[in-house]
Amino acid sequence: SNMFRFVPSASMKVELLPGQEKWLSTPEKIAKQAQRPDVEAFAIYRGEELVGFALLRQLEDDTWFLWDYAIGKDCQNQGLGTAALEELIALFQREKGLKKMVTTYLWGNGPAKQLYEKVGFRQFQVWDEPGCHEVDLEYIPAPVGREEKGATL
């Protein structure tokens, strides 16, 4: 039973809390990225309510980079970010053959760290260089669908 709808979107429509814009790409950059053939961008709805935005880029056949991910200011701290990301990953497993998702967050972005760790992402690289203070994470979800069904035969 799906709680969310992922609707293709060329721009980020959710409003953030003051100061949160710095953690994301600029609206101009997002609009430009959304045009790329290797990118999928979605407005995330729960019922009729817009709750978030996700922009992903395909790196390899089975690997996607979560480039931008945001939950609107009125929907934060309710577990929606975690639930929507888990559902999005399952959707990409079923429809796009995703086997691995990678993402990155800037040092100091505590909410992102917490959310990704809750979903099951693991840190594999930390950058601490002038102009680059990032943590790279990867997540390899348990297989879904055919393989799971096959295992019960």
PDB file of C-alpha atoms in Angstrom, residues 23 104-108 125-136:
ATOM      1  CA  TRP A  23      21.735  22.414   1.577  1.00  0.00           C
ATOM      2  CA  THR A 104      25.923  13.053  -0.440  1.00  0.00           C
ATOM      3  CA  TYR A 105      25.299  15.680   2.187  1.00  0.00           C
ATOM      4  CA  LEU A 106      27.257  18.703   3.360  1.00  0.00           C
ATOM      5  CA  TRP A 107      28.895  18.626   6.788  1.00  0.00           C
ATOM      6  CA  GLY A 108      26.603  20.092   9.394  1.00  0.00           C
ATOM      7  CA  GLN A 125      33.755   8.595   1.828  1.00  0.00           C
ATOM      8  CA  VAL A 126      34.296  11.815   3.746  1.00  0.00           C
ATOM      9  CA  TRP A 127      35.706  14.876   1.960  1.00  0.00           C
ATOM     10  CA  ASP A 128      37.419  17.503   4.065  1.00  0.00           C
ATOM     11  CA  GLU A 129      39.207  19.795   1.667  1.00  0.00           C
ATOM     12  CA  PRO A 130      39.079  23.522   1.011  1.00  0.00           C
ATOM     13  CA  GLY A 131      35.693  24.195  -0.567  1.00  0.00           C
ATOM     14  CA  CYS A 132      34.523  20.594  -0.145  1.00  0.00           C
ATOM     15  CA  HIS A 133      33.105  19.299   3.115  1.00  0.00           C
ATOM     16  CA  GLU A 134      30.884  16.413   2.162  1.00  0.00           C
ATOM     17  CA  VAL A 135      29.928  12.956   3.283  1.00  0.00           C
ATOM     18  CA  ASP A 136      29.188  10.353   0.583  1.00  0.00           C
TER      19      ASP A 136
END
